[in-house]
mmCIF file of N, CA, C and O in Angstrom:
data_model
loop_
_atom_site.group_PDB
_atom_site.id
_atom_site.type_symbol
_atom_site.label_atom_id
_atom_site.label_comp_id
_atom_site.label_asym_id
_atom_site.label_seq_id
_atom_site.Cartn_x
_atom_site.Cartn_y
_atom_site.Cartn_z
ATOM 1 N N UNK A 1 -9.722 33.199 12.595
ATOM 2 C CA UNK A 1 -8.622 32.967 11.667
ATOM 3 C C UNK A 1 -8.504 31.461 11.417
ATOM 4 O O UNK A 1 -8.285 30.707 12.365
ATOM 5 N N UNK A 2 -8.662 30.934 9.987
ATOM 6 C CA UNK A 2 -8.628 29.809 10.090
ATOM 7 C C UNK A 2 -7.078 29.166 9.967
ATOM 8 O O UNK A 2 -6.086 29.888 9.869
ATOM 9 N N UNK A 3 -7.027 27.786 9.986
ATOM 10 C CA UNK A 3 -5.348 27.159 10.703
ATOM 11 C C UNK A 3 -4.761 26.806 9.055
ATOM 12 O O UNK A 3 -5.365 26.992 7.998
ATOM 13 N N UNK A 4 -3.433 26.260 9.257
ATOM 14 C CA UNK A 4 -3.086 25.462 7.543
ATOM 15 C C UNK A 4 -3.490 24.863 7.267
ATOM 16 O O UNK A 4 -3.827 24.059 8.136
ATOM 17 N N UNK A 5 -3.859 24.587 6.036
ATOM 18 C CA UNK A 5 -4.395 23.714 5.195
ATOM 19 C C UNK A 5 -4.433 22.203 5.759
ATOM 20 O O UNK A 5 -3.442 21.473 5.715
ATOM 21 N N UNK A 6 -5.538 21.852 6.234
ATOM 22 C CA UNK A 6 -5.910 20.496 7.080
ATOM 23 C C UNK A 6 -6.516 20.996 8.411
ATOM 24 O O UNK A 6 -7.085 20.096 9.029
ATOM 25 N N UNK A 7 -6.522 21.347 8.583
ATOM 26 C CA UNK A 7 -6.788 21.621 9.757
ATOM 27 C C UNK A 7 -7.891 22.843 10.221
ATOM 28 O O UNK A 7 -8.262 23.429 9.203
ATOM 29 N N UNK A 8 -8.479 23.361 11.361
ATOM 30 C CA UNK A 8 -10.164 23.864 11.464
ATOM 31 C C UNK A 8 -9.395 23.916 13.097
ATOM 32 O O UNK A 8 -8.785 23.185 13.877
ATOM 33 N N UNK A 9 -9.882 25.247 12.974
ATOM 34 C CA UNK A 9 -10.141 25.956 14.561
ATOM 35 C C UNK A 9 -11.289 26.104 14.988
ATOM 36 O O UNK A 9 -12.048 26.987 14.589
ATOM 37 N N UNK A 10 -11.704 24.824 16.300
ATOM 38 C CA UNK A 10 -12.640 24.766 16.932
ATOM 39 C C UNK A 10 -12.605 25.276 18.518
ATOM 40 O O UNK A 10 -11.794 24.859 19.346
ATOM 41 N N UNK A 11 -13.545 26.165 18.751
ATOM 42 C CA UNK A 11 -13.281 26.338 20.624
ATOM 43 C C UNK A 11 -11.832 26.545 21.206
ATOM 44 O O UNK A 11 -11.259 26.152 22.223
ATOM 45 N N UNK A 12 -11.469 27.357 20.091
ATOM 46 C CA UNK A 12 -9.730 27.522 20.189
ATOM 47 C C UNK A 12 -8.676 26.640 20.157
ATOM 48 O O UNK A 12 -7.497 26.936 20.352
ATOM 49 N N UNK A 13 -9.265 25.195 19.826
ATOM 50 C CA UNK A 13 -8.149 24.382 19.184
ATOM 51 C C UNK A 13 -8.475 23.911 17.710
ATOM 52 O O UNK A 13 -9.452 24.060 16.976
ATOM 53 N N UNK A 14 -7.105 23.204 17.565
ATOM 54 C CA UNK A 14 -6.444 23.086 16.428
ATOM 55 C C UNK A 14 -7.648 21.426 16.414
ATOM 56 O O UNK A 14 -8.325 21.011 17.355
ATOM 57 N N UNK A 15 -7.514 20.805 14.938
ATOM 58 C CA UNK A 15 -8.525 19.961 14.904
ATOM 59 C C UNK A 15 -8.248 19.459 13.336
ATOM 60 O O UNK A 15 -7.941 20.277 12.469
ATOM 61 N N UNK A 16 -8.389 18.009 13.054
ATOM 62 C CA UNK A 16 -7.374 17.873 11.747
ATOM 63 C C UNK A 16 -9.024 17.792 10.912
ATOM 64 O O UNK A 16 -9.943 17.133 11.397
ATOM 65 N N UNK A 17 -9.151 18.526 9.701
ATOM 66 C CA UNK A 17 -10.016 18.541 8.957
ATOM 67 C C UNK A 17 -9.858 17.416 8.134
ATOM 68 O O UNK A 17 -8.910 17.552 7.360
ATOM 69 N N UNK A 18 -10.548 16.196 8.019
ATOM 70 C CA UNK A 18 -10.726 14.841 7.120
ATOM 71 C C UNK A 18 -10.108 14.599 6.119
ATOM 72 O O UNK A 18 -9.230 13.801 5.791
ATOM 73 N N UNK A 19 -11.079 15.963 5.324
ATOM 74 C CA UNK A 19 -10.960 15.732 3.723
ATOM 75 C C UNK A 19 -10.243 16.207 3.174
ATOM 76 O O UNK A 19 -10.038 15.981 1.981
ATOM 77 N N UNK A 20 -9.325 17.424 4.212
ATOM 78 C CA UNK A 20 -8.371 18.153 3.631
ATOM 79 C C UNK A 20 -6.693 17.057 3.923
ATOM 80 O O UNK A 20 -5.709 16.871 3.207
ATOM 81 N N UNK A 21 -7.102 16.526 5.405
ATOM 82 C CA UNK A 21 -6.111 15.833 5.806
ATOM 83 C C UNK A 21 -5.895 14.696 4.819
ATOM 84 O O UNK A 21 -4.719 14.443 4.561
ATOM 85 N N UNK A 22 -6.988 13.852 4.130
ATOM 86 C CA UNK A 22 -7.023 12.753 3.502
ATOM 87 C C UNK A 22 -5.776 13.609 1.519
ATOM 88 O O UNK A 22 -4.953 13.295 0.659
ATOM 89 N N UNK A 23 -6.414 14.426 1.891
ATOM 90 C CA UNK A 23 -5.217 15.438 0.166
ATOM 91 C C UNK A 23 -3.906 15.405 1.270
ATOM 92 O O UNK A 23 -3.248 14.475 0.804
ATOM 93 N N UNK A 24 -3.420 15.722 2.046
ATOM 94 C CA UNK A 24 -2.391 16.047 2.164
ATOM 95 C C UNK A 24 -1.752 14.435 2.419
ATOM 96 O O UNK A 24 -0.947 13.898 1.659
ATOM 97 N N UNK A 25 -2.229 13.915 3.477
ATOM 98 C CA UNK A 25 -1.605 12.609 2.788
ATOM 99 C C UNK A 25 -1.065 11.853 1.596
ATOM 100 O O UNK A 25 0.008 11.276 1.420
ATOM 101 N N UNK A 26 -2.494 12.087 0.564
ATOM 102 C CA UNK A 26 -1.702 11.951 -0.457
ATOM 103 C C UNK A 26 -0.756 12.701 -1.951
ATOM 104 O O UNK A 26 -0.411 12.411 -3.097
ATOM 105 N N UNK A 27 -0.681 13.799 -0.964
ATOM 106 C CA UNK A 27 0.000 15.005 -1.879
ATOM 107 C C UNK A 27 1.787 14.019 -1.239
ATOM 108 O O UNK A 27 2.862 13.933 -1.832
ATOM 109 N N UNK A 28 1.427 13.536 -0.055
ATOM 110 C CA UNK A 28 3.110 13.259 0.320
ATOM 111 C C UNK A 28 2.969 12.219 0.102
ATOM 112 O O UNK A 28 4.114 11.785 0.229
ATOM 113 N N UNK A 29 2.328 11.367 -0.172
ATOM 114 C CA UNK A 29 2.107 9.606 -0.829
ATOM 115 C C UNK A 29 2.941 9.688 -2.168
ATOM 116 O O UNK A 29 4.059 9.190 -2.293
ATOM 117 N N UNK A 30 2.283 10.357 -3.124
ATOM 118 C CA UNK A 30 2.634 10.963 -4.478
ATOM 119 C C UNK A 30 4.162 11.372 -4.919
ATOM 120 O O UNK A 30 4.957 11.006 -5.785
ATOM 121 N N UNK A 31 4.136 12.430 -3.743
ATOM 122 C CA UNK A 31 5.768 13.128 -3.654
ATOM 123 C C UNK A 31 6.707 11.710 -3.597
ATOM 124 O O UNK A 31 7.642 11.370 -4.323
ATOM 125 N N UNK A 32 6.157 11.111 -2.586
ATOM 126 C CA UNK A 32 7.603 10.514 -1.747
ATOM 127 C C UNK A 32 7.506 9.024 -2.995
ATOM 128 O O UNK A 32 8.605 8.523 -3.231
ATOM 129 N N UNK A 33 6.341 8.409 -3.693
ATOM 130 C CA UNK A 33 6.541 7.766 -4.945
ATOM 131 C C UNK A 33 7.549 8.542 -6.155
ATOM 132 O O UNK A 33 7.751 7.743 -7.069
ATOM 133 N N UNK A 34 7.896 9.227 -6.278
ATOM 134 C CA UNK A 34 8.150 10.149 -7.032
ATOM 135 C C UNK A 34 7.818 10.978 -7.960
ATOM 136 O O UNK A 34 8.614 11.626 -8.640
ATOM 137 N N UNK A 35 6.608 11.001 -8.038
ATOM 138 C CA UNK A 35 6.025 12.528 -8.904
ATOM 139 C C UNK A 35 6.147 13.827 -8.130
ATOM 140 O O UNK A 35 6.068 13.988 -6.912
ATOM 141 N N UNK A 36 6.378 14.810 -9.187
ATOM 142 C CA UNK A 36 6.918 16.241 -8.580
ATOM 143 C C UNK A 36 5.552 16.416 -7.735
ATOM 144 O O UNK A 36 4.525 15.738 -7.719
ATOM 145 N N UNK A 37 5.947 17.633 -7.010
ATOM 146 C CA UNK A 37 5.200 18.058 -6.114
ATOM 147 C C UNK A 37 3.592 18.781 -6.371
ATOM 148 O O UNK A 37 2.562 18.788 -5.697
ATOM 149 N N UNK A 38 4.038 19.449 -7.894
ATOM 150 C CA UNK A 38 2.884 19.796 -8.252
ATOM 151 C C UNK A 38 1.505 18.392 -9.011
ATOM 152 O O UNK A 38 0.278 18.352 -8.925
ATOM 153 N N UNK A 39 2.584 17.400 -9.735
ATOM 154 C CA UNK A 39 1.490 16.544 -9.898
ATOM 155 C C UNK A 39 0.990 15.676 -8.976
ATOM 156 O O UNK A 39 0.048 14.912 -9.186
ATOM 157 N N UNK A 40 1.704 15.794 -7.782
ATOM 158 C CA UNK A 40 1.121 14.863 -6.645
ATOM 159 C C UNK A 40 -0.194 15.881 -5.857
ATOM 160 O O UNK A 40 -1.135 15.370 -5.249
ATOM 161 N N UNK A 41 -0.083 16.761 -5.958
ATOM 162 C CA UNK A 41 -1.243 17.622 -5.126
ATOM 163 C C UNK A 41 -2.092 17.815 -6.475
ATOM 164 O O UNK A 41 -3.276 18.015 -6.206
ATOM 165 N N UNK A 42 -1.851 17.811 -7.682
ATOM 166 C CA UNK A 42 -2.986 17.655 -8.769
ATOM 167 C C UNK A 42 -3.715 16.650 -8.254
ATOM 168 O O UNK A 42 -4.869 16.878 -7.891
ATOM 169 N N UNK A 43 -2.956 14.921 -8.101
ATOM 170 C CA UNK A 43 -3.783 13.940 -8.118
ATOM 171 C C UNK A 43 -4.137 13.834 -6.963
ATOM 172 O O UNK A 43 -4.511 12.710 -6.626
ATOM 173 N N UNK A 44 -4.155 14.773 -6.081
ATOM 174 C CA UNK A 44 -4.789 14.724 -4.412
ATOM 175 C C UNK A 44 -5.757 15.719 -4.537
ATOM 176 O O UNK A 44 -6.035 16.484 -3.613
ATOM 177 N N UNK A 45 -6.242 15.742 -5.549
ATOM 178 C CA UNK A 45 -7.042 16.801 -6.087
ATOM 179 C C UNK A 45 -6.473 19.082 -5.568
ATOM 180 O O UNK A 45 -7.218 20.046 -5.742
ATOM 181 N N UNK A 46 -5.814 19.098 -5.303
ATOM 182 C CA UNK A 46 -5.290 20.428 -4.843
ATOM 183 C C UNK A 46 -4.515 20.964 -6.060
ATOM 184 O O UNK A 46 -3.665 20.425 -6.770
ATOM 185 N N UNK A 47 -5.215 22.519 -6.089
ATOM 186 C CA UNK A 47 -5.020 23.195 -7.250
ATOM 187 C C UNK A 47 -3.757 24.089 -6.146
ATOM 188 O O UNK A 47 -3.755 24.404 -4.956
ATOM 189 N N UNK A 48 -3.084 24.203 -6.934
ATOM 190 C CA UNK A 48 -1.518 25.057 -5.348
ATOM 191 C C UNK A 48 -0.768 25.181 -6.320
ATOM 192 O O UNK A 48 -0.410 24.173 -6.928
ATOM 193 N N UNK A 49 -0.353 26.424 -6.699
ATOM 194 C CA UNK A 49 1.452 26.621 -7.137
ATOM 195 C C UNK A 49 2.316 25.844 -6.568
ATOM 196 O O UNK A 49 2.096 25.232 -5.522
ATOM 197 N N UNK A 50 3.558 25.803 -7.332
ATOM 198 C CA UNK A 50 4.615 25.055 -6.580
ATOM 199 C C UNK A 50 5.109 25.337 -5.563
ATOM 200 O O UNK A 50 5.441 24.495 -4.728
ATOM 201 N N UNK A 51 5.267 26.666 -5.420
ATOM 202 C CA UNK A 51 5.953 27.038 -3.922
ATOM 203 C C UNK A 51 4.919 26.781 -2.889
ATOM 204 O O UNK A 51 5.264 26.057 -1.955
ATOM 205 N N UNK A 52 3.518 27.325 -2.898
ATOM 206 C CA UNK A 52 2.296 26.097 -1.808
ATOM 207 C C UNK A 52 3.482 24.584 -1.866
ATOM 208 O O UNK A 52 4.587 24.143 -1.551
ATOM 209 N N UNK A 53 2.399 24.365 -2.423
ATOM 210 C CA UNK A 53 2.786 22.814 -2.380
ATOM 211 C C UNK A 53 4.214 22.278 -1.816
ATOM 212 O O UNK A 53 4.445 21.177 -1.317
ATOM 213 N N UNK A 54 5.034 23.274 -2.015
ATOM 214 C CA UNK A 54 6.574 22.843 -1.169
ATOM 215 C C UNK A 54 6.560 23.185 0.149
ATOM 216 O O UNK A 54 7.064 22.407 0.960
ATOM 217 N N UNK A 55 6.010 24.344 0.556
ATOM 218 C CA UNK A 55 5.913 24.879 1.694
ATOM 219 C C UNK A 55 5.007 23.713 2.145
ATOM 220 O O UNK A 55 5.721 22.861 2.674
ATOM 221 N N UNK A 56 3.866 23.393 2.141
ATOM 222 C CA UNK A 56 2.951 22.471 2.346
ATOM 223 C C UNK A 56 4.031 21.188 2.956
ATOM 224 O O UNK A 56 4.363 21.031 4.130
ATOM 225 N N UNK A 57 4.349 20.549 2.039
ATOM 226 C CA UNK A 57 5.729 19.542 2.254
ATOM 227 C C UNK A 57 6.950 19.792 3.668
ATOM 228 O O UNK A 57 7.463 18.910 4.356
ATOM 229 N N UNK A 58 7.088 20.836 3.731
ATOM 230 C CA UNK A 58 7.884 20.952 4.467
ATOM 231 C C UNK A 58 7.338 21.891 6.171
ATOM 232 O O UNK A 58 8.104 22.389 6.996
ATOM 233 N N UNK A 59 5.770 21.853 6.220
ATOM 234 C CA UNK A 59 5.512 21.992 6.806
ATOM 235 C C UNK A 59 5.564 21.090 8.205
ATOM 236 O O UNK A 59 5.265 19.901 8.093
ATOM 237 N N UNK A 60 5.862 21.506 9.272
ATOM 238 C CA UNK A 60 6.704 20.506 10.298
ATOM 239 C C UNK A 60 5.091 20.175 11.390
ATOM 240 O O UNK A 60 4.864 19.412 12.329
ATOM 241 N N UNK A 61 4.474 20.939 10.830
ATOM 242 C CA UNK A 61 2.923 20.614 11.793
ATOM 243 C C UNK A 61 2.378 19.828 11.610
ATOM 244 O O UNK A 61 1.380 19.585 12.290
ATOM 245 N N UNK A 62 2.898 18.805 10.279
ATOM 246 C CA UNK A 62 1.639 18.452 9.871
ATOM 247 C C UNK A 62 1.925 16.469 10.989
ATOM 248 O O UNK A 62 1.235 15.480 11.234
ATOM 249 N N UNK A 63 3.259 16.923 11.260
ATOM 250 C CA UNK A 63 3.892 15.859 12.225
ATOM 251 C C UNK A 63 3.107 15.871 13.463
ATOM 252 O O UNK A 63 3.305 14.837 14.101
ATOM 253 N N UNK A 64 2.054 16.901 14.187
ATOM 254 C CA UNK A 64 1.840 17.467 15.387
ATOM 255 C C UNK A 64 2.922 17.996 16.150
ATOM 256 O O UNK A 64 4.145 17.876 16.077
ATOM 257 N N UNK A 65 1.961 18.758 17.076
ATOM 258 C CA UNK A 65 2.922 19.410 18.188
ATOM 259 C C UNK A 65 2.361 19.596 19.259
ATOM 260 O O UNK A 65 1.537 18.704 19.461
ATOM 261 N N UNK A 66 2.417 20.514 20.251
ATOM 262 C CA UNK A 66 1.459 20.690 21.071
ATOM 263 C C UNK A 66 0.065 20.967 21.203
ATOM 264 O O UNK A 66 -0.742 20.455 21.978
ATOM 265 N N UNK A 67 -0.143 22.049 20.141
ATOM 266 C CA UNK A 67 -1.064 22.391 19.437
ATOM 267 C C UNK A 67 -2.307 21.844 18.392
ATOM 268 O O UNK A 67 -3.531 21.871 18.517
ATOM 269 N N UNK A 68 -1.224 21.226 17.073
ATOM 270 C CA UNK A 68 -1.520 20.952 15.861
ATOM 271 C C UNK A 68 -1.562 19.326 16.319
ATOM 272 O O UNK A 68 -0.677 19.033 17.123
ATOM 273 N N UNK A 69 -2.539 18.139 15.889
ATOM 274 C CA UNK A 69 -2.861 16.791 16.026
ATOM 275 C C UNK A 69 -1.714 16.734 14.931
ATOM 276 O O UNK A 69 -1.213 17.754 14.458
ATOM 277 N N UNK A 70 -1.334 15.403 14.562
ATOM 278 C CA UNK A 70 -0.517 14.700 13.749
ATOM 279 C C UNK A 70 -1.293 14.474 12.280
ATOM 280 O O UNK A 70 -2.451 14.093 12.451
ATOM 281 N N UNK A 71 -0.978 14.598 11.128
ATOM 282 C CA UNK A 71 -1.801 14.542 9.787
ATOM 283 C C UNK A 71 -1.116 13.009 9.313
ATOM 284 O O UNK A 71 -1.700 11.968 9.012
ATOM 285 N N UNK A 72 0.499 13.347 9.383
ATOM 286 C CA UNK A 72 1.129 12.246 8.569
ATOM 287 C C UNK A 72 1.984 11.538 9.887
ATOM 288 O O UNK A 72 1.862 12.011 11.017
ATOM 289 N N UNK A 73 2.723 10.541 9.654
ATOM 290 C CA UNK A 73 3.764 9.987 10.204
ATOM 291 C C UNK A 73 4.928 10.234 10.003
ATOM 292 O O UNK A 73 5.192 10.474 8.825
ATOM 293 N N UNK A 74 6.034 10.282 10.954
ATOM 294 C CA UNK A 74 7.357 10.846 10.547
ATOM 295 C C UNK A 74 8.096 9.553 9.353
ATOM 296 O O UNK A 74 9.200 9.743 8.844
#
């Protein structure tokens, strides 16, 4: 089963995938400049409905946890 978007299950852990991690960064680079949510994951190259892309945003993993490595900074 693979993990959320960024991320790759290796040897049963969690593991931040590069190129996916490098879009989600700047899907929240984008956001937090102020373009909506959908044109910030356009220009992070990610094709996502809006509700993705919000859920994405408000995903609390992408902070790490025990599990999940850290993608962004709080």
């Amino acid at each position: 089963m693979p993990g959320p978007f960024g991320y790759k299950i290796e040897k049963g852990k969690a593991v931040i995938d590069e190129v996916q991690a490098e879009q989600i960064r700047a899907i929240y680079a984008g956001y937090i400049s102020g373009h909506s949510s959908i044109e910030a994951a356009k220009a992070a190259g990610v094709t996502m409905r809006h509700t993705g892309v919000r859920l994405m945003l408000m995903n609390k993993r992408y902070l790490g946890d025990d599990y999940y490595p850290a993608i962004i900074d709080q």
